Short mmCIF file of C-alpha atoms in Angstrom, two decimals:
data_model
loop_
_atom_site.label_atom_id
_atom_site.label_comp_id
_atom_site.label_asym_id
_atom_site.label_seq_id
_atom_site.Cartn_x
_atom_site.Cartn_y
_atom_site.Cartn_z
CA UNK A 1 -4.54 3.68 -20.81
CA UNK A 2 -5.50 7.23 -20.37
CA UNK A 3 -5.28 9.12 -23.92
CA UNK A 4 -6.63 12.41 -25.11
CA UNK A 5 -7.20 15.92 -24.43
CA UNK A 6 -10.11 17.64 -23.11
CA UNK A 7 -11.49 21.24 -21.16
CA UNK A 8 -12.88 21.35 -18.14
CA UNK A 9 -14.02 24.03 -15.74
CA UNK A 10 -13.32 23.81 -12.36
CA UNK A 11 -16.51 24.34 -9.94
CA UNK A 12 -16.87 26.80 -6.75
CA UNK A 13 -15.86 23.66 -4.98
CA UNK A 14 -12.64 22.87 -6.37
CA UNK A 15 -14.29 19.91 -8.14
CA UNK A 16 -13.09 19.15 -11.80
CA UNK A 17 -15.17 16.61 -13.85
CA UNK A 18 -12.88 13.75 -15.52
CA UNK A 19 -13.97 12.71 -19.12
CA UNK A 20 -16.25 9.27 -19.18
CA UNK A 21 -13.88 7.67 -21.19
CA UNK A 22 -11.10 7.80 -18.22
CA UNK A 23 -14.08 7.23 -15.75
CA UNK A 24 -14.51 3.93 -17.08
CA UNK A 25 -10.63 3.18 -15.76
CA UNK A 26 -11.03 3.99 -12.47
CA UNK A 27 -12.17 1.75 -9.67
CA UNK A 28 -11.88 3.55 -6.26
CA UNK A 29 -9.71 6.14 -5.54
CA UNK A 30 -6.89 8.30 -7.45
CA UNK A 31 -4.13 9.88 -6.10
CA UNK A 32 -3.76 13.65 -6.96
CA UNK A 33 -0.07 15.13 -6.50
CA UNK A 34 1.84 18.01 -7.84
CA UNK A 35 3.40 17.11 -11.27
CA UNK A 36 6.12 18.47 -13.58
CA UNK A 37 5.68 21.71 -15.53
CA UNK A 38 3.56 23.19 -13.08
CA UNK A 39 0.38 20.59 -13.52
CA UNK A 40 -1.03 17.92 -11.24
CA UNK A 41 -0.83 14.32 -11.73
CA UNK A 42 -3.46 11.84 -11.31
CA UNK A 43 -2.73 8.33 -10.53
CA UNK A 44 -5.17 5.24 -10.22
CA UNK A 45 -4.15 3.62 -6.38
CA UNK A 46 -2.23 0.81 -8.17
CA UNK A 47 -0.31 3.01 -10.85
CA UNK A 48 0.48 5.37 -7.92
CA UNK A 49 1.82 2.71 -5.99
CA UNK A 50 3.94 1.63 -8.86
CA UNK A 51 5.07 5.38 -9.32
CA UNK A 52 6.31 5.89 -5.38
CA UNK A 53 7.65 2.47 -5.87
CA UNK A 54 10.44 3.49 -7.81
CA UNK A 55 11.08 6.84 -5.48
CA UNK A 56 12.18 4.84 -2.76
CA UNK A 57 13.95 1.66 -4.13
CA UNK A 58 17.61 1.88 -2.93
CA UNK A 59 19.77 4.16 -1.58
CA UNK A 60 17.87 6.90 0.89
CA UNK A 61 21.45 8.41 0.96
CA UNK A 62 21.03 10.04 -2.49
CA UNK A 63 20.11 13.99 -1.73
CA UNK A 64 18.12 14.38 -5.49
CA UNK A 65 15.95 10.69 -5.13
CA UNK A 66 14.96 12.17 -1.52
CA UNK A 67 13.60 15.64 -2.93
CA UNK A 68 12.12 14.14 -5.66
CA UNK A 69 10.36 11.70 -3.66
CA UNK A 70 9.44 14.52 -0.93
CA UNK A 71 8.34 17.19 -3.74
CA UNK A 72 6.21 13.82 -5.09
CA UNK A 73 4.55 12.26 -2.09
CA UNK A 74 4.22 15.44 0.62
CA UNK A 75 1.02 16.74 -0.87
CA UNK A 76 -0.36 13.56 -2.39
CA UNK A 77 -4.11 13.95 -1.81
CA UNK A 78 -6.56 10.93 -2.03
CA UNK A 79 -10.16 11.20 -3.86
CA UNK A 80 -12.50 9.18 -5.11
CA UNK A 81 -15.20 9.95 -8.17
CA UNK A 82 -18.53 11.51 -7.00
CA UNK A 83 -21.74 10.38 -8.49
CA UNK A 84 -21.20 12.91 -11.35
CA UNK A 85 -17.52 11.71 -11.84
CA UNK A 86 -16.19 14.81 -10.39
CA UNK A 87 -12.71 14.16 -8.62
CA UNK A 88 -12.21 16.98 -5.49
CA UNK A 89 -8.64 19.00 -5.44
CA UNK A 90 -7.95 20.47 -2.49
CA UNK A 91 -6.58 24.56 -2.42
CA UNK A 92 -2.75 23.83 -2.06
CA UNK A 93 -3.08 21.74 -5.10
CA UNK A 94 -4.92 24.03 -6.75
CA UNK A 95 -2.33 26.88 -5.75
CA UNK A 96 0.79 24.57 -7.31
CA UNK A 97 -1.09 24.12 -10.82
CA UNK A 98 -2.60 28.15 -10.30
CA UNK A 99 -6.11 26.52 -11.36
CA UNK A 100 -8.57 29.40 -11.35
CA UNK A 101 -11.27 27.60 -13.98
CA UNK A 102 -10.88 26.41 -16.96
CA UNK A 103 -8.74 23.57 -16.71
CA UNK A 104 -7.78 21.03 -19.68
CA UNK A 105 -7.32 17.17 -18.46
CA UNK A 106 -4.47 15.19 -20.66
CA UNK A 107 -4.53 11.62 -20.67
CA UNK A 108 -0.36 10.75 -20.70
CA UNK A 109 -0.80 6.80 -20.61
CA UNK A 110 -0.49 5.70 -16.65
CA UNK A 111 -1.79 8.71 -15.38
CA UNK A 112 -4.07 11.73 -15.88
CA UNK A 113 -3.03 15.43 -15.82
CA UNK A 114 -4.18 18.46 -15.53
CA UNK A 115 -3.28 21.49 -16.60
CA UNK A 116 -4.53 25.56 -16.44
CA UNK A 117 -5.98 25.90 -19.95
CA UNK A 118 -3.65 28.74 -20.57
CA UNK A 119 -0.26 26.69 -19.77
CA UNK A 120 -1.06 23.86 -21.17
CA UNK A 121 -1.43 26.01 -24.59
CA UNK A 122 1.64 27.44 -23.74
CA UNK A 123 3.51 24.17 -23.45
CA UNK A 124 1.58 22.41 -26.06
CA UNK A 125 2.91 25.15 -28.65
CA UNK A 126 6.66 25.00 -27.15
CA UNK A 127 6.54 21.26 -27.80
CA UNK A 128 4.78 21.14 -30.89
CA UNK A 129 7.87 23.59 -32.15
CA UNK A 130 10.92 21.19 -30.44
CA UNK A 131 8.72 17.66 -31.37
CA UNK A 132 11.36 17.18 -34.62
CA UNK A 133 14.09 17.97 -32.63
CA UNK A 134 13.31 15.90 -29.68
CA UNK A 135 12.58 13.20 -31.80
CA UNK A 136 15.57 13.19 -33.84
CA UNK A 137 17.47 13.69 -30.13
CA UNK A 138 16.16 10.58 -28.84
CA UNK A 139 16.14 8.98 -31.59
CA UNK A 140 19.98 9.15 -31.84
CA UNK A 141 20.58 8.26 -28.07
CA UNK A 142 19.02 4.99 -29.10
CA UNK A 143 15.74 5.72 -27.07
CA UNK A 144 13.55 5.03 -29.65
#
């Protein structure tokens, strides 16, 4: 399980260093796609399988499973750690996220993220405002 927050810089290369702690989870290669809210996602190969697994199950008929699938799996780019446990991501995917260089990288349980340091303070200080609300929200819908 992938937990904690952490900065990063991105180097000249488009190269982001992952923290040793999620190193130690990773055996082969990750899947990097665009996420929600603007950030990229970072699967491990099985957990990513697992992910697109759901996308398509049933009906290919339903217009909003087929974008989200598409906006999920059309720019899915495939990496593996270097030596230095730097993961590569590609310009496109840089563009999405608007990475320039400093970069924080969220573990969210299943998957890694990562965020421009500068939205992810943004949404970190929207959240941290609703969390009672969204709690209590949830909480009353019986979800959890």
């Amino acid at each position: 399980m992938f937990l904690g927050e952490y900065q990063h810089t991105l180097d000249a290369k488009g190269r982001v260093s992952l923290p040793s702690k999620f190193r130690s989870q990773i055996a082969g290669h990750v899947k990097v796609t665009k996420g929600l809210n603007g950030c990229l996602y970072v699967y491990t190969a099985d957990e990513y399988e697992s992910f697109v697994g759901k996308l398509v199950e049933g009906d290919d008929f339903n217009a909003s499973k087929r974008e989200l699938r598409l906006f999920f799996t059309s720019g899915t780019h495939e990496t593996e750690l270097d030596k230095p446990g730097r993961i590569s991501l590609p310009g496109y995917l840089r563009d999405y996220a608007r990475l320039d260089k400093d970069v924080v990288v969220i573990g969210n349980g299943n998957r890694i993220e990562i965020w421009d340091s500068v939205a992810w303070s943004e949404y970190n200080s929207a959240t941290v405002s609703r969390v009672e609300d969204l709690a209590q929200e949830l909480a009353s819908a019986g979800l959890l």
